[in-house]
Coordinates of C-alpha atoms (C1' of nucleotides) in Angstrom, one line a residue:
Chain A
M234 CA 151.3 85.0 63.3
E235 CA 153.4 86.4 66.2
E236 CA 150.8 88.9 67.1
A237 CA 148.1 86.2 66.9
K238 CA 150.1 84.0 69.2
E239 CA 150.7 86.8 71.6
E240 CA 147.0 87.7 71.6
N241 CA 146.2 84.1 72.1
R242 CA 148.4 84.0 75.1
R243 CA 146.8 87.1 76.5
L244 CA 143.3 85.7 76.0
K245 CA 144.2 82.4 77.6
S246 CA 145.5 84.2 80.6
S247 CA 142.3 86.2 80.7
L248 CA 140.3 83.1 80.5
S249 CA 142.2 81.5 83.3
K250 CA 141.6 84.6 85.4
I251 CA 138.0 84.4 84.7
K252 CA 137.8 80.8 85.7
K253 CA 139.7 81.7 88.9
D254 CA 137.3 84.5 89.7
F255 CA 134.5 82.2 89.1
D256 CA 135.8 79.6 91.4
I257 CA 136.3 82.2 94.1
L258 CA 132.8 83.4 93.6
Q259 CA 131.4 79.9 93.7
T260 CA 133.2 79.2 96.9
Q261 CA 131.9 82.4 98.4
Y262 CA 128.5 81.5 97.3
N263 CA 128.6 78.1 98.8
Q264 CA 129.8 79.6 102.1
L265 CA 126.9 82.0 102.0
M266 CA 124.5 79.3 101.2
V267 CA 125.7 77.3 104.1
Q268 CA 125.3 80.3 106.4
H269 CA 121.9 80.9 105.0
E270 CA 120.7 77.3 105.4
E271 CA 121.9 76.8 108.9
P272 CA 119.7 79.3 110.8
K273 CA 116.8 78.2 108.6
H274 CA 117.0 74.6 109.7
I275 CA 117.9 75.3 113.3
S276 CA 115.2 77.8 114.0
S277 CA 111.8 76.4 113.8
K278 CA 110.5 79.4 115.6
G279 CA 107.3 79.5 113.8
H280 CA 105.6 81.8 111.5
H281 CA 106.8 85.2 112.1
Q282 CA 110.3 84.5 111.1
D283 CA 109.1 82.7 108.1
K284 CA 106.8 85.6 107.4
D285 CA 109.7 88.0 107.6
K286 CA 111.6 85.8 105.2
V287 CA 108.7 85.7 102.9
S288 CA 108.2 89.4 103.0
E289 CA 111.8 89.9 102.6
R290 CA 111.8 87.8 99.6
E291 CA 109.0 89.6 98.1
E292 CA 111.1 92.7 98.3
L293 CA 113.9 91.1 96.4
V294 CA 114.6 91.0 92.8
S295 CA 114.9 87.4 91.9
L296 CA 117.4 86.8 89.1
S297 CA 116.8 83.5 87.5
L298 CA 118.8 81.7 84.9
G299 CA 117.2 79.0 82.9
R300 CA 116.1 77.8 79.6
G301 CA 112.4 78.4 80.0
L302 CA 111.7 82.0 80.4
K303 CA 108.0 81.5 80.8
S304 CA 108.4 79.5 83.9
L305 CA 110.4 82.3 85.4
F306 CA 107.5 84.6 85.2
Q307 CA 105.1 82.2 86.8
P308 CA 103.5 83.2 90.0
S309 CA 105.8 82.9 92.9
G310 CA 103.9 79.9 94.3
S311 CA 105.2 77.7 91.5
M312 CA 108.7 79.0 91.8
K313 CA 111.4 76.8 93.1
N314 CA 112.8 77.4 96.4
K315 CA 115.1 80.4 96.1
E316 CA 118.1 78.7 97.4
E317 CA 117.6 75.8 95.0
K318 CA 117.3 78.3 92.2
N319 CA 120.5 79.9 93.2
K320 CA 122.1 76.6 93.1
D321 CA 120.7 75.9 89.7
I322 CA 122.0 79.2 88.5
M323 CA 125.4 78.5 89.8
E324 CA 125.5 75.1 88.4
E325 CA 124.3 76.1 85.1
A326 CA 126.6 79.0 85.0
G327 CA 129.4 76.7 86.0
D328 CA 128.5 74.3 83.2
D329 CA 128.4 77.1 80.7
K330 CA 131.8 78.3 81.8
K331 CA 133.3 75.0 81.7
I332 CA 132.1 74.2 78.3
D333 CA 134.5 76.8 77.1
G334 CA 134.5 76.6 73.4
H335 CA 131.9 73.8 73.2
E336 CA 129.0 74.8 71.2
K337 CA 125.8 74.4 73.2
G338 CA 122.8 72.9 71.7
S339 CA 121.0 76.1 71.6
E340 CA 123.1 79.2 71.3
Q341 CA 120.6 81.4 72.7
G342 CA 119.0 79.0 75.0
L343 CA 120.2 80.6 78.1
S344 CA 117.7 82.9 79.5
V345 CA 117.6 85.1 82.4
A346 CA 114.6 86.5 84.2
F347 CA 114.6 89.4 86.5
E348 CA 111.7 89.0 88.7
Y349 CA 110.5 91.7 91.0
K350 CA 108.1 90.1 93.3
D351 CA 105.7 92.8 93.8
L352 CA 102.6 91.9 92.0
S353 CA 100.5 94.6 93.6
N354 CA 100.7 96.6 90.5
P355 CA 99.5 94.3 87.7
N356 CA 100.1 95.2 84.2
E357 CA 97.4 97.5 83.0
K358 CA 96.1 97.5 79.5
F359 CA 98.0 99.6 77.0
D360 CA 96.1 102.2 75.3
H361 CA 98.4 104.3 73.4
K362 CA 99.0 104.9 69.8
K363 CA 102.3 104.7 68.0
E364 CA 104.9 105.8 70.4
T365 CA 108.5 106.7 70.0
I366 CA 111.3 106.0 72.3
S367 CA 114.5 107.8 72.0
L368 CA 117.6 106.1 73.3
E369 CA 120.4 108.5 73.2
I370 CA 123.8 107.1 73.4
G371 CA 126.3 109.7 73.5
S372 CA 129.9 109.4 73.9
N373 CA 132.6 111.3 75.3
N374 CA 134.5 108.3 74.4
K375 CA 137.3 108.4 72.0
T376 CA 138.1 105.0 70.7
P377 CA 136.2 103.1 68.1
S378 CA 134.3 100.1 69.3
E379 CA 131.9 97.8 67.7
N380 CA 128.6 97.3 69.2
S381 CA 125.7 95.3 68.2
F382 CA 122.0 95.6 68.7
G383 CA 118.9 93.8 68.1
F384 CA 115.5 93.5 69.6
K385 CA 114.6 90.2 70.9
N386 CA 116.1 86.8 71.2
D387 CA 114.2 83.7 70.4
E388 CA 113.7 83.0 74.1
D389 CA 111.7 86.1 74.6
D390 CA 108.4 84.3 74.7
H391 CA 107.1 86.5 77.3
Q392 CA 107.3 89.5 75.2
E393 CA 105.8 87.7 72.3
D394 CA 103.0 86.6 74.4
Q395 CA 102.5 90.1 75.5
E396 CA 102.4 91.2 72.0
E397 CA 99.6 88.9 71.3
L398 CA 97.7 90.2 74.2
L399 CA 98.2 93.7 73.3
P400 CA 95.4 95.4 71.4
Q401 CA 96.5 96.0 67.8
N402 CA 99.9 94.8 68.5
L403 CA 100.9 98.0 70.0
V404 CA 104.3 96.8 70.9
K405 CA 105.2 96.4 67.3
K406 CA 104.4 100.0 66.7
T407 CA 106.6 101.2 69.4
R408 CA 109.7 103.0 68.2
V409 CA 113.0 103.2 69.7
S410 CA 115.3 105.9 68.5
V411 CA 119.0 105.5 69.2
R412 CA 121.3 108.4 69.0
S413 CA 124.9 107.7 68.8
R414 CA 128.1 109.2 67.6
C415 CA 129.1 107.2 64.7
E416 CA 131.4 108.0 61.8
T417 CA 130.2 105.2 59.6
P418 CA 127.1 105.6 57.4
T419 CA 125.3 103.1 59.5
M420 CA 125.5 101.3 62.7
N421 CA 126.0 97.6 63.3
D422 CA 123.3 96.4 65.5
G423 CA 124.0 92.8 64.7
C424 CA 121.0 92.5 62.5
Q425 CA 120.9 92.2 58.7
W426 CA 119.1 95.1 57.1
R427 CA 118.0 95.8 53.5
K428 CA 117.6 99.3 52.5
Y429 CA 114.3 99.9 50.8
G430 CA 114.0 103.6 50.6
Q431 CA 115.6 106.9 51.1
K432 CA 114.1 110.3 51.7
I433 CA 115.2 113.8 52.3
A434 CA 113.3 114.8 55.4
K435 CA 112.1 118.3 56.0
G436 CA 114.5 120.3 58.1
N437 CA 117.4 118.0 57.6
P438 CA 119.7 118.1 54.6
C439 CA 120.8 114.6 55.4
P440 CA 118.7 111.9 53.7
R441 CA 116.8 109.4 55.9
A442 CA 117.3 105.8 54.9
Y443 CA 114.8 103.1 55.5
Y444 CA 115.8 99.6 56.3
R445 CA 114.0 96.3 56.7
C446 CA 115.3 93.4 58.7
T447 CA 116.2 90.6 56.4
I448 CA 117.2 87.9 58.9
A449 CA 113.7 86.6 58.5
A450 CA 111.5 87.3 55.5
S451 CA 108.5 87.9 57.6
C452 CA 110.2 90.1 60.2
P453 CA 108.3 93.2 60.7
V454 CA 111.1 95.2 62.1
R455 CA 112.1 98.4 60.3
K456 CA 114.8 100.9 60.9
Q457 CA 115.3 104.4 59.9
V458 CA 118.8 105.9 59.9
Q459 CA 119.5 109.6 59.7
R460 CA 122.2 111.9 60.7
C461 CA 121.4 114.6 63.1
S462 CA 121.3 117.9 61.3
E463 CA 122.8 119.8 64.2
D464 CA 125.6 117.4 64.8
M465 CA 126.5 115.4 61.8
S466 CA 128.5 113.0 63.9
I467 CA 125.4 111.9 65.6
L468 CA 123.6 109.0 63.9
I469 CA 119.9 108.6 64.7
S470 CA 118.6 105.1 64.3
T471 CA 115.0 104.5 64.8
Y472 CA 113.7 101.0 65.2
E473 CA 110.2 99.9 64.9
G474 CA 108.7 96.5 65.6
T475 CA 109.9 93.4 67.2
H476 CA 111.9 90.7 65.6
N477 CA 109.9 87.5 65.3
H478 CA 113.0 85.3 64.8
P479 CA 116.1 84.3 66.7
L480 CA 118.7 87.1 66.7
P481 CA 122.4 86.7 66.5
M482 CA 124.0 87.1 69.8
S483 CA 125.6 90.3 68.7
A484 CA 122.2 91.7 68.0
T485 CA 120.7 91.1 71.4
A486 CA 122.5 93.7 73.3
M487 CA 120.9 96.6 71.7
A488 CA 117.7 94.7 71.5
S489 CA 117.7 94.5 75.2
A490 CA 118.5 98.1 75.6
T491 CA 115.8 99.2 73.3
S492 CA 113.4 96.8 74.6
A493 CA 114.0 98.0 78.0
A494 CA 113.4 101.5 76.8
A495 CA 110.3 100.4 75.1
S496 CA 109.1 98.7 78.2
M497 CA 109.9 101.7 80.1
L498 CA 107.7 103.8 77.9
L499 CA 104.9 101.3 78.0
S500 CA 104.9 100.9 81.6
G501 CA 105.4 104.5 82.3
T502 CA 102.5 105.6 80.2
S503 CA 100.2 102.8 81.2
S504 CA 100.8 102.2 84.8
S505 CA 102.0 105.4 86.3
S506 CA 98.8 106.9 87.3
S507 CA 100.1 109.8 89.3
S508 CA 102.4 111.3 86.7
S509 CA 102.3 111.6 83.0
V510 CA 106.0 111.8 83.0
A511 CA 108.2 109.0 84.2
A512 CA 111.8 109.5 84.3
S513 CA 114.6 107.6 85.7
D514 CA 118.3 107.5 85.7
L515 CA 119.5 104.0 85.7
H516 CA 123.0 105.0 86.2
G517 CA 123.7 106.0 82.7
L518 CA 120.5 104.8 81.2
N519 CA 118.3 107.8 81.3
F520 CA 114.8 107.5 80.4
S521 CA 112.4 110.3 80.0
L522 CA 108.9 109.6 79.2
S523 CA 106.5 112.0 77.8
G524 CA 103.2 112.2 76.2
N525 CA 101.9 114.3 73.4
N526 CA 101.0 117.2 75.5
I527 CA 103.6 116.7 78.0
N528 CA 106.4 119.0 78.7
P529 CA 108.9 116.8 80.3
K530 CA 110.8 118.4 83.1
S531 CA 114.0 116.6 83.4
N532 CA 115.2 116.0 86.9
S533 CA 118.3 114.6 85.5
P534 CA 121.0 116.4 83.7
F535 CA 121.0 113.6 81.1
L536 CA 117.3 113.6 80.7
Q537 CA 116.2 114.9 77.4
T538 CA 113.2 114.8 75.2
S539 CA 114.6 114.1 71.9
S540 CA 112.7 114.6 68.8
S541 CA 113.5 111.5 66.8
P542 CA 113.2 111.5 63.1
S543 CA 109.6 110.5 63.1
S544 CA 108.4 111.0 66.6
S545 CA 106.8 114.4 66.2
G546 CA 103.5 114.3 67.9
H547 CA 104.2 111.0 69.6
P548 CA 105.0 110.3 73.2
T549 CA 108.7 110.2 73.6
I550 CA 110.9 108.6 76.0
T551 CA 114.5 109.7 76.1
L552 CA 117.3 107.6 77.2
D553 CA 120.0 110.2 77.4
L554 CA 123.6 109.2 77.6
T555 CA 124.9 112.1 75.6
A556 CA 125.8 114.2 78.6
S557 CA 129.3 113.9 79.7
S558 CA 129.2 111.7 82.7
S559 CA 131.0 108.8 84.1
S560 CA 127.7 107.3 84.8
Q561 CA 127.3 106.6 81.1
Q562 CA 130.2 104.3 81.2
P563 CA 128.4 101.4 82.6
F564 CA 126.0 101.2 79.7
L565 CA 128.5 101.9 77.1
S566 CA 130.9 99.5 78.6
M567 CA 128.2 96.9 78.8
L568 CA 127.3 97.3 75.2
N569 CA 130.8 97.5 74.1
R570 CA 131.8 94.5 76.0
F571 CA 129.0 92.2 75.2
S572 CA 128.1 93.1 71.8
S573 CA 130.6 90.7 70.5
P574 CA 131.8 91.5 67.0
T575 CA 132.8 87.9 66.7
S576 CA 129.3 86.7 66.9
N577 CA 128.6 83.8 64.7
V578 CA 126.2 85.5 62.5
S579 CA 127.4 88.9 62.3
R580 CA 130.9 87.9 61.8
S581 CA 130.3 85.2 59.3
N582 CA 127.8 87.0 57.2
S583 CA 128.8 89.4 54.6
Y584 CA 126.8 92.4 55.5
P585 CA 129.3 95.2 56.0
S586 CA 126.5 97.6 56.3
T587 CA 125.5 96.1 59.6
N588 CA 128.8 97.0 61.1
L589 CA 128.6 100.0 63.2
N590 CA 130.4 101.6 65.9
F591 CA 128.0 102.4 68.6
S592 CA 130.4 104.6 70.5
N593 CA 133.0 105.6 68.2
N594 CA 135.3 107.1 70.6
T595 CA 135.5 105.1 73.7
N596 CA 138.2 105.6 76.2
T597 CA 137.1 102.5 78.1
L598 CA 138.3 100.4 75.2
Q599 CA 141.7 101.7 75.6
N600 CA 141.6 100.5 79.1
W601 CA 140.4 97.2 78.0
S602 CA 142.7 96.5 75.2
G603 CA 145.8 98.2 76.4
G604 CA 146.5 99.7 73.0
G605 CA 146.9 98.2 69.6
G606 CA 145.6 98.9 66.2
I607 CA 142.1 100.0 65.6
L608 CA 141.0 96.6 64.3
S609 CA 142.6 94.7 67.1
N610 CA 141.1 97.2 69.5
Q611 CA 137.7 96.4 68.2
Y612 CA 138.0 92.8 68.6
R613 CA 140.1 92.6 71.6
A614 CA 138.8 95.3 73.7
P615 CA 135.5 93.8 74.8
Y616 CA 137.4 90.9 76.5
G617 CA 140.4 92.7 77.7
N618 CA 139.6 93.6 81.2
I619 CA 137.0 91.2 82.2
S620 CA 139.4 89.4 84.4
T621 CA 141.5 92.2 85.5
H622 CA 140.5 94.7 88.0
Q623 CA 137.0 94.9 86.8
Q624 CA 134.5 92.2 87.3
S625 CA 132.3 91.0 84.5
P626 CA 128.6 91.7 84.7
Y627 CA 128.1 88.0 84.8
Q628 CA 130.0 87.8 88.0
S629 CA 128.1 90.8 89.3
I630 CA 124.9 89.1 88.6
I631 CA 125.9 86.0 90.3
Q632 CA 127.2 87.9 93.1
T633 CA 124.0 89.9 93.3
R634 CA 122.3 86.7 93.8
T635 CA 124.9 85.6 96.2
V636 CA 124.4 88.4 98.5
G637 CA 120.7 87.7 98.0
S638 CA 118.9 89.0 100.9
S639 CA 121.2 91.8 101.6
F640 CA 120.6 94.0 98.7
D641 CA 117.7 96.0 97.8
P642 CA 117.8 97.0 94.2
F643 CA 115.3 99.8 94.6
G644 CA 116.5 101.5 97.7
R645 CA 113.9 100.1 99.9
S646 CA 114.6 97.8 102.8
A647 CA 118.0 96.3 102.8
S648 CA 117.8 93.9 105.7
S649 CA 121.0 92.3 106.4
S650 CA 124.6 92.8 105.9
S651 CA 125.3 94.1 102.5
S652 CA 129.1 93.8 102.5
H653 CA 130.6 91.5 100.1
P654 CA 134.3 91.1 99.5
T655 CA 134.1 91.8 95.8
Q656 CA 131.1 94.1 95.7
S657 CA 132.9 97.3 96.0
N658 CA 134.9 97.6 92.9
H659 CA 132.6 97.2 90.0
D660 CA 130.4 100.2 90.0
H661 CA 130.9 100.6 86.3
I662 CA 128.7 97.7 85.5
G663 CA 125.3 98.8 84.5
I664 CA 123.4 95.8 85.6
K665 CA 125.1 95.9 88.9
N666 CA 124.1 99.4 89.4
I667 CA 120.6 98.7 88.7
T668 CA 120.6 96.2 91.4
T669 CA 122.2 98.2 94.1
H670 CA 121.5 101.2 96.2
Q671 CA 123.3 103.4 93.8
V672 CA 120.4 104.9 92.1
P673 CA 119.3 107.5 94.5
S674 CA 118.0 109.8 91.8
L675 CA 115.4 107.3 90.8
P676 CA 112.1 107.8 92.5
A677 CA 111.1 104.5 94.1
E678 CA 107.6 104.9 92.8
T679 CA 108.8 105.2 89.3
I680 CA 111.1 102.3 89.6
K681 CA 108.4 100.2 91.1
A682 CA 106.1 101.1 88.2
I683 CA 108.8 100.3 85.7
T684 CA 110.0 97.1 87.2
T685 CA 106.6 95.6 87.9
D686 CA 105.7 95.9 84.3
P687 CA 106.0 92.6 82.5
N688 CA 107.3 94.3 79.5
F689 CA 110.2 95.7 81.4
Q690 CA 110.9 92.4 83.0
S691 CA 110.8 90.7 79.7
A692 CA 113.1 93.2 78.2
L693 CA 115.4 93.1 81.2
A694 CA 115.4 89.3 80.9
T695 CA 116.4 89.6 77.4
A696 CA 119.1 92.0 78.2
L697 CA 120.5 89.9 80.9
S698 CA 120.2 86.9 78.7
S699 CA 122.2 88.5 76.0
I700 CA 124.7 89.8 78.4
I701 CA 125.3 86.5 80.0
G702 CA 125.0 84.7 76.8
G703 CA 127.6 86.9 75.3
D704 CA 129.8 86.6 78.2
L705 CA 129.6 83.0 78.3
K706 CA 130.4 82.7 74.7
I707 CA 133.2 85.1 74.7
D708 CA 135.8 82.4 75.4
H709 CA 134.6 80.4 72.6
K710 CA 134.4 83.3 70.3
V711 CA 137.8 84.5 71.1
N712 CA 139.2 81.1 70.5
R713 CA 137.3 80.9 67.3
S714 CA 138.5 84.2 66.3
D715 CA 142.0 83.2 67.0
A716 CA 141.6 80.0 65.1
E717 CA 140.3 82.1 62.2
K718 CA 143.3 84.3 62.3
S719 CA 145.8 81.5 62.3
P720 CA 146.3 79.9 58.9
Chain B
dC193 C1' 122.7 84.9 39.7
dG194 C1' 120.9 86.3 43.9
dG195 C1' 120.8 89.8 47.1
dT196 C1' 121.3 94.8 47.9
dT197 C1' 121.1 99.6 46.8
dT198 C1' 119.3 103.5 44.3
dT199 C1' 115.7 106.4 43.0
dG200 C1' 111.5 108.1 41.1
dA201 C1' 106.7 107.2 41.7
dC202 C1' 103.0 106.3 44.5
dC203 C1' 100.1 106.4 48.7
dA204 C1' 98.2 107.9 53.1
dG205 C1' 97.8 111.0 56.9
dC206 C1' 97.5 115.6 58.4
dG207 C1' 96.9 120.6 58.5
dC208 C1' 95.0 124.5 56.4
Chain C
dG50 C1' 90.0 119.7 48.3
dC51 C1' 94.7 120.8 48.1
dG52 C1' 99.4 120.7 49.2
dC53 C1' 102.9 119.0 52.1
dT54 C1' 105.3 115.3 54.3
dG55 C1' 106.6 110.8 55.7
dG56 C1' 106.7 106.2 54.4
dT57 C1' 106.7 102.5 51.0
dC58 C1' 106.9 100.3 46.5
dA59 C1' 109.3 98.5 42.6
dA60 C1' 112.1 98.6 38.6
dA61 C1' 116.7 99.3 37.3
dA62 C1' 121.4 99.4 38.6
dC63 C1' 125.0 97.5 41.2
dC64 C1' 127.9 94.1 43.5
dG65 C1' 130.2 90.0 45.0

DNA sequence: CGGTTTTGACCAGCGC
DNA sequence: GCGCTGGTCAAAACCG
């Protein structure tokens, strides 16, 4: 009881800090908006300034929050005025924050779209066979943490639409292999799985287990789990298919990551005409894309072509986070933080097999939690430092929007002042890094190809949705968790 | 009792 | 055609 009370106090203080930070950000945003509006109204100097503005906008990544994802992907002509949208975002975010423990009508109704307004490279048709993506999540981290993964939340209409458009539902055949250090027999990706088979695969003494998603009876998603023969501490989970049902919040984080990887693969093989290998280092998320006959040459120390359990002969994209690098931290932190173990579904159900530690040994969690037992670490850590020295990704996202015209996520033209009071101290946040200049190793061409692909956008939207959704729900979940703890 | 896991059998694809 | 391998099926066992 004492511990619970103490933790409750801690969480309350964290909550108040978050609110405080949010207020500050909102204030800054309003100031910026005022500054932004003034010259616009005053100067009616004609087209060329407007033109500049338009072209500038086209260079920007527009991050939109809303409930209708589809609308966010509409052509820019039908889009709301950007400032208006910013306002909407802030208002909605504010509402969400203020709800604080209030269950919203639709738990996953919050959606985010990441729109990169460069339509010069329309999505090309996909014409590949079954493909495998390998997402390697290594960890030099040392503390257990619980992470959750999934594929798609119910708002991901865009991806669903795309699936319908794709010949032979190729997206469903896409595989995402996740490598992680995990002591437990299986990882918790937030989904519910039923084992339907087990095989001893050639060349690996460890049996491979086959799972089906049981959240929905008709869900086509399958998963293979196998230990790496070379390093038994590495668990290789290979996902295939796309969930056709709402996912628990805890499942959306991995869903986003893997979807992004899948989108990366698809966009890379379909739209990059110049090179058969697309590789990028999204500050910890390392993708390598390779075809059957491709010998991928990594230009990143983290880039690897992994041979996932069943990927032989298939094009493979590797998202390599196994290398020891601080740049991995953003992604791991992101997952750790927002894959809430207290998610409604994953916590309330009785599927222990779905509980996995994505990064078993995570130093970052120690920082977050400030110590404590393993269990309390697991449940406390993700929320621990959100309001301390580090800013939450949510705030980062808002801030990214706040600084609006000043940043160029893809290292192209950053037109105006890029300084922001709080921008300097959250490099650790993956999303943030994606949207700043800090990805020098990523060829602009590749990024362009990736980011203009609707699949990627969709996946990113899902990712952000899950992140923000998880963030916004944290308060509630924490409270609920506390409530559960107390008799 | 309902859902999950186990495990041997079966099937399909691929290479020789 | 044959054998190998990966993947799936389904009945029995197990579990809460």
